[in-house]
Amino acid sequence: MGFLPRLQHQVWLLAFGRLLSQVGTGFTLFYAPIFFVNQVGLSATAVGVGIGSASISGVIGRAMGGSFSDSKFWGRRRTLLLSAMISAIASFALAIAHDFPTFVIGNLLMGLGTGIYWPATEAVVADLTTAEQRNEAYSITRLSDALGLGIGVVLGGLLISTTGLYRALFVIDGISFLVFFGVIYWLIKETNRSITTHS
């Protein structure tokens, strides 16, 4: 399709995988506070603290993601796999959460997984593009992120209105991260030149 930017196929695969995983995240983004206050019975303050804890672990994740993705022992690909797996575990933890500690643990893990993701993705995009292509490539990955969230919020609302199964949202979110893990594992190659050169 001529109207699309000419980017390496791995950039498109990474964006597509992220779109799928963010559809799952969109399922929970808007409805998690409602569920944990109205059905689990946590206070609004507790839910706010729990969700806010993801920002703290996200900062730590960013530092880890940058360090790991540049490391010849980890690299971009393994860092992305780690991010997807942590995020999947976080989603399943939230799916079974019945109290504040489990809720906080799930959010801390989710923040960590998200934080690890971004430096690795930005490094992969930088590796696979020229300076002239980079802005378009970054825009594609961020657009897929936002588009996935938007689709997920709409689909999550439809699922809740028809079934009322809030916990299913978190299960779907976890599955979406496992799908993203599969996309990375099978379709994304290592782009860290210090690793590919030695191998």
PDB file of C-alpha atoms in Angstrom:
ATOM      1  CA  MET A   1       0.000   0.000   0.000  1.00  0.00           C
ATOM      2  CA  GLY A   2       1.685   3.114  -1.291  1.00  0.00           C
ATOM      3  CA  PHE A   3       0.232   5.475   1.305  1.00  0.00           C
ATOM      4  CA  LEU A   4       1.998   3.667   4.173  1.00  0.00           C
ATOM      5  CA  PRO A   5       5.536   4.611   5.222  1.00  0.00           C
ATOM      6  CA  ARG A   6       8.208   2.316   3.793  1.00  0.00           C
ATOM      7  CA  LEU A   7       9.551   0.720   6.941  1.00  0.00           C
ATOM      8  CA  GLN A   8      11.133  -2.641   7.641  1.00  0.00           C
ATOM      9  CA  HIS A   9       8.541  -5.340   8.221  1.00  0.00           C
ATOM     10  CA  GLN A  10       9.738  -5.908  11.800  1.00  0.00           C
ATOM     11  CA  VAL A  11       8.650  -2.371  12.709  1.00  0.00           C
ATOM     12  CA  TRP A  12       5.151  -3.150  11.411  1.00  0.00           C
ATOM     13  CA  LEU A  13       5.093  -6.506  13.197  1.00  0.00           C
ATOM     14  CA  LEU A  14       6.117  -4.866  16.456  1.00  0.00           C
ATOM     15  CA  ALA A  15       3.423  -2.211  16.043  1.00  0.00           C
ATOM     16  CA  PHE A  16       0.794  -4.834  15.199  1.00  0.00           C
ATOM     17  CA  GLY A  17       1.721  -6.972  18.197  1.00  0.00           C
ATOM     18  CA  ARG A  18       1.560  -3.955  20.454  1.00  0.00           C
ATOM     19  CA  LEU A  19      -1.846  -2.988  19.042  1.00  0.00           C
ATOM     20  CA  LEU A  20      -3.184  -6.439  19.948  1.00  0.00           C
ATOM     21  CA  SER A  21      -1.778  -6.285  23.475  1.00  0.00           C
ATOM     22  CA  GLN A  22      -3.134  -2.777  23.995  1.00  0.00           C
ATOM     23  CA  VAL A  23      -6.607  -3.905  22.958  1.00  0.00           C
ATOM     24  CA  GLY A  24      -6.415  -6.186  25.988  1.00  0.00           C
ATOM     25  CA  THR A  25      -5.145  -3.356  28.175  1.00  0.00           C
ATOM     26  CA  GLY A  26      -7.987  -1.154  26.959  1.00  0.00           C
ATOM     27  CA  PHE A  27     -10.386  -3.788  28.268  1.00  0.00           C
ATOM     28  CA  THR A  28      -9.220  -3.064  31.814  1.00  0.00           C
ATOM     29  CA  LEU A  29      -8.062   0.555  31.693  1.00  0.00           C
ATOM     30  CA  PHE A  30     -11.423   2.217  32.283  1.00  0.00           C
ATOM     31  CA  TYR A  31     -13.237  -0.573  34.101  1.00  0.00           C
ATOM     32  CA  ALA A  32     -10.668  -1.720  36.677  1.00  0.00           C
ATOM     33  CA  PRO A  33     -11.407   1.103  39.172  1.00  0.00           C
ATOM     34  CA  ILE A  34     -15.160   0.495  38.875  1.00  0.00           C
ATOM     35  CA  PHE A  35     -14.730  -3.226  39.430  1.00  0.00           C
ATOM     36  CA  PHE A  36     -12.384  -3.030  42.394  1.00  0.00           C
ATOM     37  CA  VAL A  37     -14.483  -0.399  44.174  1.00  0.00           C
ATOM     38  CA  ASN A  38     -18.000  -1.651  43.433  1.00  0.00           C
ATOM     39  CA  GLN A  39     -17.514  -5.428  43.361  1.00  0.00           C
ATOM     40  CA  VAL A  40     -14.301  -6.275  45.207  1.00  0.00           C
ATOM     41  CA  GLY A  41     -15.054  -3.702  47.893  1.00  0.00           C
ATOM     42  CA  LEU A  42     -11.813  -1.718  48.002  1.00  0.00           C
ATOM     43  CA  SER A  43     -12.068   1.952  48.875  1.00  0.00           C
ATOM     44  CA  ALA A  44     -11.589   4.538  46.150  1.00  0.00           C
ATOM     45  CA  THR A  45      -8.459   5.714  47.970  1.00  0.00           C
ATOM     46  CA  ALA A  46      -7.002   2.205  48.029  1.00  0.00           C
ATOM     47  CA  VAL A  47      -7.710   1.753  44.331  1.00  0.00           C
ATOM     48  CA  GLY A  48      -6.069   5.093  43.576  1.00  0.00           C
ATOM     49  CA  VAL A  49      -2.983   4.135  45.570  1.00  0.00           C
ATOM     50  CA  GLY A  50      -2.826   0.743  43.857  1.00  0.00           C
ATOM     51  CA  ILE A  51      -3.114   2.179  40.370  1.00  0.00           C
ATOM     52  CA  GLY A  52      -0.640   4.921  41.244  1.00  0.00           C
ATOM     53  CA  SER A  53       1.904   2.336  42.361  1.00  0.00           C
ATOM     54  CA  ALA A  54       2.260   1.309  38.716  1.00  0.00           C
ATOM     55  CA  SER A  55       3.872   4.678  38.011  1.00  0.00           C
ATOM     56  CA  ILE A  56       6.564   4.012  40.610  1.00  0.00           C
ATOM     57  CA  SER A  57       7.439   0.584  39.253  1.00  0.00           C
ATOM     58  CA  GLY A  58       7.210   2.026  35.739  1.00  0.00           C
ATOM     59  CA  VAL A  59      10.124   4.354  36.467  1.00  0.00           C
ATOM     60  CA  ILE A  60      12.155   1.378  37.685  1.00  0.00           C
ATOM     61  CA  GLY A  61      11.080  -0.566  34.601  1.00  0.00           C
ATOM     62  CA  ARG A  62      12.265   2.207  32.296  1.00  0.00           C
ATOM     63  CA  ALA A  63      15.728   2.082  33.850  1.00  0.00           C
ATOM     64  CA  MET A  64      15.794  -1.711  33.641  1.00  0.00           C
ATOM     65  CA  GLY A  65      14.523  -1.724  30.060  1.00  0.00           C
ATOM     66  CA  GLY A  66      17.190   0.700  28.900  1.00  0.00           C
ATOM     67  CA  SER A  67      19.962  -1.206  30.643  1.00  0.00           C
ATOM     68  CA  PHE A  68      18.774  -4.640  29.527  1.00  0.00           C
ATOM     69  CA  SER A  69      18.128  -3.709  25.895  1.00  0.00           C
ATOM     70  CA  ASP A  70      21.655  -2.299  25.541  1.00  0.00           C
ATOM     71  CA  SER A  71      23.239  -5.281  27.282  1.00  0.00           C
ATOM     72  CA  LYS A  72      24.916  -7.931  25.142  1.00  0.00           C
ATOM     73  CA  PHE A  73      23.608 -10.539  27.600  1.00  0.00           C
ATOM     74  CA  TRP A  74      19.944  -9.497  27.205  1.00  0.00           C
ATOM     75  CA  GLY A  75      19.408  -7.408  24.095  1.00  0.00           C
ATOM     76  CA  ARG A  76      16.242  -5.858  22.674  1.00  0.00           C
ATOM     77  CA  ARG A  77      14.370  -9.077  21.906  1.00  0.00           C
ATOM     78  CA  ARG A  78      14.766 -10.720  25.306  1.00  0.00           C
ATOM     79  CA  THR A  79      13.871  -7.449  27.005  1.00  0.00           C
ATOM     80  CA  LEU A  80      10.649  -7.253  24.991  1.00  0.00           C
ATOM     81  CA  LEU A  81       9.876 -10.877  25.850  1.00  0.00           C
ATOM     82  CA  LEU A  82      10.446 -10.119  29.538  1.00  0.00           C
ATOM     83  CA  SER A  83       8.135  -7.113  29.331  1.00  0.00           C
ATOM     84  CA  ALA A  84       5.334  -9.125  27.710  1.00  0.00           C
ATOM     85  CA  MET A  85       5.649 -11.975  30.214  1.00  0.00           C
ATOM     86  CA  ILE A  86       5.649  -9.678  33.262  1.00  0.00           C
ATOM     87  CA  SER A  87       2.606  -7.842  31.888  1.00  0.00           C
ATOM     88  CA  ALA A  88       0.774 -11.133  31.296  1.00  0.00           C
ATOM     89  CA  ILE A  89       1.493 -12.279  34.862  1.00  0.00           C
ATOM     90  CA  ALA A  90       0.284  -8.900  36.139  1.00  0.00           C
ATOM     91  CA  SER A  91      -2.998  -9.244  34.249  1.00  0.00           C
ATOM     92  CA  PHE A  92      -3.654 -12.727  35.610  1.00  0.00           C
ATOM     93  CA  ALA A  93      -2.774 -11.531  39.124  1.00  0.00           C
ATOM     94  CA  LEU A  94      -5.370  -8.767  38.795  1.00  0.00           C
ATOM     95  CA  ALA A  95      -7.882 -11.297  37.454  1.00  0.00           C
ATOM     96  CA  ILE A  96      -7.741 -13.208  40.759  1.00  0.00           C
ATOM     97  CA  ALA A  97      -7.205 -10.231  43.077  1.00  0.00           C
ATOM     98  CA  HIS A  98      -9.634 -10.162  46.005  1.00  0.00           C
ATOM     99  CA  ASP A  99      -7.764  -7.846  48.353  1.00  0.00           C
ATOM    100  CA  PHE A 100      -5.559  -4.772  48.433  1.00  0.00           C
ATOM    101  CA  PRO A 101      -2.128  -6.513  48.574  1.00  0.00           C
ATOM    102  CA  THR A 102      -2.844  -8.617  45.473  1.00  0.00           C
ATOM    103  CA  PHE A 103      -4.242  -5.566  43.708  1.00  0.00           C
ATOM    104  CA  VAL A 104      -1.065  -3.606  44.449  1.00  0.00           C
ATOM    105  CA  ILE A 105       1.173  -6.488  43.365  1.00  0.00           C
ATOM    106  CA  GLY A 106      -0.697  -6.735  40.056  1.00  0.00           C
ATOM    107  CA  ASN A 107      -0.344  -3.013  39.423  1.00  0.00           C
ATOM    108  CA  LEU A 108       3.327  -2.952  40.411  1.00  0.00           C
ATOM    109  CA  LEU A 109       4.021  -5.767  37.965  1.00  0.00           C
ATOM    110  CA  MET A 110       2.009  -4.069  35.226  1.00  0.00           C
ATOM    111  CA  GLY A 111       3.913  -0.827  35.686  1.00  0.00           C
ATOM    112  CA  LEU A 112       7.197  -2.721  35.634  1.00  0.00           C
ATOM    113  CA  GLY A 113       6.302  -4.564  32.427  1.00  0.00           C
ATOM    114  CA  THR A 114       5.164  -1.383  30.691  1.00  0.00           C
ATOM    115  CA  GLY A 115       8.260   0.486  31.833  1.00  0.00           C
ATOM    116  CA  ILE A 116      10.569  -2.213  30.493  1.00  0.00           C
ATOM    117  CA  TYR A 117       8.748  -2.225  27.149  1.00  0.00           C
ATOM    118  CA  TRP A 118       9.300   1.336  25.941  1.00  0.00           C
ATOM    119  CA  PRO A 119      13.127   1.630  25.964  1.00  0.00           C
ATOM    120  CA  ALA A 120      13.444  -1.728  24.196  1.00  0.00           C
ATOM    121  CA  THR A 121      10.866  -0.794  21.553  1.00  0.00           C
ATOM    122  CA  GLU A 122      12.461   2.586  20.923  1.00  0.00           C
ATOM    123  CA  ALA A 123      15.847   0.883  20.568  1.00  0.00           C
ATOM    124  CA  VAL A 124      14.472  -1.667  18.073  1.00  0.00           C
ATOM    125  CA  VAL A 125      12.867   1.078  15.992  1.00  0.00           C
ATOM    126  CA  ALA A 126      16.103   3.088  16.024  1.00  0.00           C
ATOM    127  CA  ASP A 127      18.063   0.008  14.927  1.00  0.00           C
ATOM    128  CA  LEU A 128      15.741  -0.716  12.008  1.00  0.00           C
ATOM    129  CA  THR A 129      15.275   2.776  10.595  1.00  0.00           C
ATOM    130  CA  THR A 130      17.289   5.584   9.093  1.00  0.00           C
ATOM    131  CA  ALA A 131      17.262   9.049  10.636  1.00  0.00           C
ATOM    132  CA  GLU A 132      14.738  10.140   7.992  1.00  0.00           C
ATOM    133  CA  GLN A 133      12.371   7.244   8.789  1.00  0.00           C
ATOM    134  CA  ARG A 134      12.603   7.407  12.564  1.00  0.00           C
ATOM    135  CA  ASN A 135       9.893   9.957  13.318  1.00  0.00           C
ATOM    136  CA  GLU A 136       7.393   8.068  11.152  1.00  0.00           C
ATOM    137  CA  ALA A 137       8.326   4.759  12.762  1.00  0.00           C
ATOM    138  CA  TYR A 138       7.956   6.128  16.288  1.00  0.00           C
ATOM    139  CA  SER A 139       4.616   7.635  15.287  1.00  0.00           C
ATOM    140  CA  ILE A 140       3.438   4.236  14.005  1.00  0.00           C
ATOM    141  CA  THR A 141       4.319   2.465  17.262  1.00  0.00           C
ATOM    142  CA  ARG A 142       2.640   5.140  19.369  1.00  0.00           C
ATOM    143  CA  LEU A 143      -0.415   5.207  17.116  1.00  0.00           C
ATOM    144  CA  SER A 144      -0.808   1.441  17.467  1.00  0.00           C
ATOM    145  CA  ASP A 145      -0.583   1.879  21.226  1.00  0.00           C
ATOM    146  CA  ALA A 146      -3.321   4.530  21.334  1.00  0.00           C
ATOM    147  CA  LEU A 147      -5.516   2.798  18.754  1.00  0.00           C
ATOM    148  CA  GLY A 148      -5.357  -0.498  20.630  1.00  0.00           C
ATOM    149  CA  LEU A 149      -6.365   1.191  23.882  1.00  0.00           C
ATOM    150  CA  GLY A 150      -9.311   2.913  22.227  1.00  0.00           C
ATOM    151  CA  ILE A 151     -10.577  -0.285  20.618  1.00  0.00           C
ATOM    152  CA  GLY A 152     -10.133  -2.153  23.889  1.00  0.00           C
ATOM    153  CA  VAL A 153     -12.170   0.354  25.899  1.00  0.00           C
ATOM    154  CA  VAL A 154     -15.077   0.041  23.451  1.00  0.00           C
ATOM    155  CA  LEU A 155     -14.934  -3.765  23.320  1.00  0.00           C
ATOM    156  CA  GLY A 156     -14.567  -3.962  27.092  1.00  0.00           C
ATOM    157  CA  GLY A 157     -17.713  -1.903  27.509  1.00  0.00           C
ATOM    158  CA  LEU A 158     -19.596  -4.227  25.181  1.00  0.00           C
ATOM    159  CA  LEU A 159     -18.411  -7.284  27.111  1.00  0.00           C
ATOM    160  CA  ILE A 160     -19.395  -5.797  30.468  1.00  0.00           C
ATOM    161  CA  SER A 161     -22.804  -4.668  29.227  1.00  0.00           C
ATOM    162  CA  THR A 162     -23.620  -8.119  27.844  1.00  0.00           C
ATOM    163  CA  THR A 163     -22.025 -10.437  30.423  1.00  0.00           C
ATOM    164  CA  GLY A 164     -21.052  -8.417  33.501  1.00  0.00           C
ATOM    165  CA  LEU A 165     -17.890 -10.544  33.774  1.00  0.00           C
ATOM    166  CA  TYR A 166     -15.331  -7.997  34.927  1.00  0.00           C
ATOM    167  CA  ARG A 167     -12.662 -10.583  35.721  1.00  0.00           C
ATOM    168  CA  ALA A 168     -12.807 -11.828  32.141  1.00  0.00           C
ATOM    169  CA  LEU A 169     -11.402  -8.452  31.087  1.00  0.00           C
ATOM    170  CA  PHE A 170      -8.162  -9.137  32.955  1.00  0.00           C
ATOM    171  CA  VAL A 171      -7.945 -12.670  31.580  1.00  0.00           C
ATOM    172  CA  ILE A 172      -8.313 -11.320  28.035  1.00  0.00           C
ATOM    173  CA  ASP A 173      -5.668  -8.711  28.825  1.00  0.00           C
ATOM    174  CA  GLY A 174      -3.291 -11.451  29.965  1.00  0.00           C
ATOM    175  CA  ILE A 175      -3.967 -13.498  26.844  1.00  0.00           C
ATOM    176  CA  SER A 176      -3.288 -10.458  24.665  1.00  0.00           C
ATOM    177  CA  PHE A 177       0.144 -10.084  26.257  1.00  0.00           C
ATOM    178  CA  LEU A 178       0.841 -13.768  25.645  1.00  0.00           C
ATOM    179  CA  VAL A 179      -0.068 -13.219  21.984  1.00  0.00           C
ATOM    180  CA  PHE A 180       2.344 -10.274  21.933  1.00  0.00           C
ATOM    181  CA  PHE A 181       4.986 -12.545  23.497  1.00  0.00           C
ATOM    182  CA  GLY A 182       4.405 -14.986  20.639  1.00  0.00           C
ATOM    183  CA  VAL A 183       4.735 -12.259  18.007  1.00  0.00           C
ATOM    184  CA  ILE A 184       8.066 -11.193  19.489  1.00  0.00           C
ATOM    185  CA  TYR A 185       9.318 -14.755  19.965  1.00  0.00           C
ATOM    186  CA  TRP A 186       8.495 -15.975  16.471  1.00  0.00           C
ATOM    187  CA  LEU A 187       8.716 -12.853  14.316  1.00  0.00           C
ATOM    188  CA  ILE A 188      11.045 -10.274  15.888  1.00  0.00           C
ATOM    189  CA  LYS A 189      14.791 -10.780  15.508  1.00  0.00           C
ATOM    190  CA  GLU A 190      17.497  -9.363  17.749  1.00  0.00           C
ATOM    191  CA  THR A 191      18.603  -5.939  16.482  1.00  0.00           C
ATOM    192  CA  ASN A 192      21.321  -5.121  19.026  1.00  0.00           C
ATOM    193  CA  ARG A 193      24.395  -5.114  16.792  1.00  0.00           C
ATOM    194  CA  SER A 194      26.767  -5.980  19.627  1.00  0.00           C
ATOM    195  CA  ILE A 195      24.865  -9.273  19.985  1.00  0.00           C
ATOM    196  CA  THR A 196      24.223 -10.068  16.323  1.00  0.00           C
ATOM    197  CA  THR A 197      27.870  -9.365  15.439  1.00  0.00           C
ATOM    198  CA  HIS A 198      29.181 -11.798  18.055  1.00  0.00           C
ATOM    199  CA  SER A 199      26.616 -14.462  17.151  1.00  0.00           C
TER     200      SER A 199
END
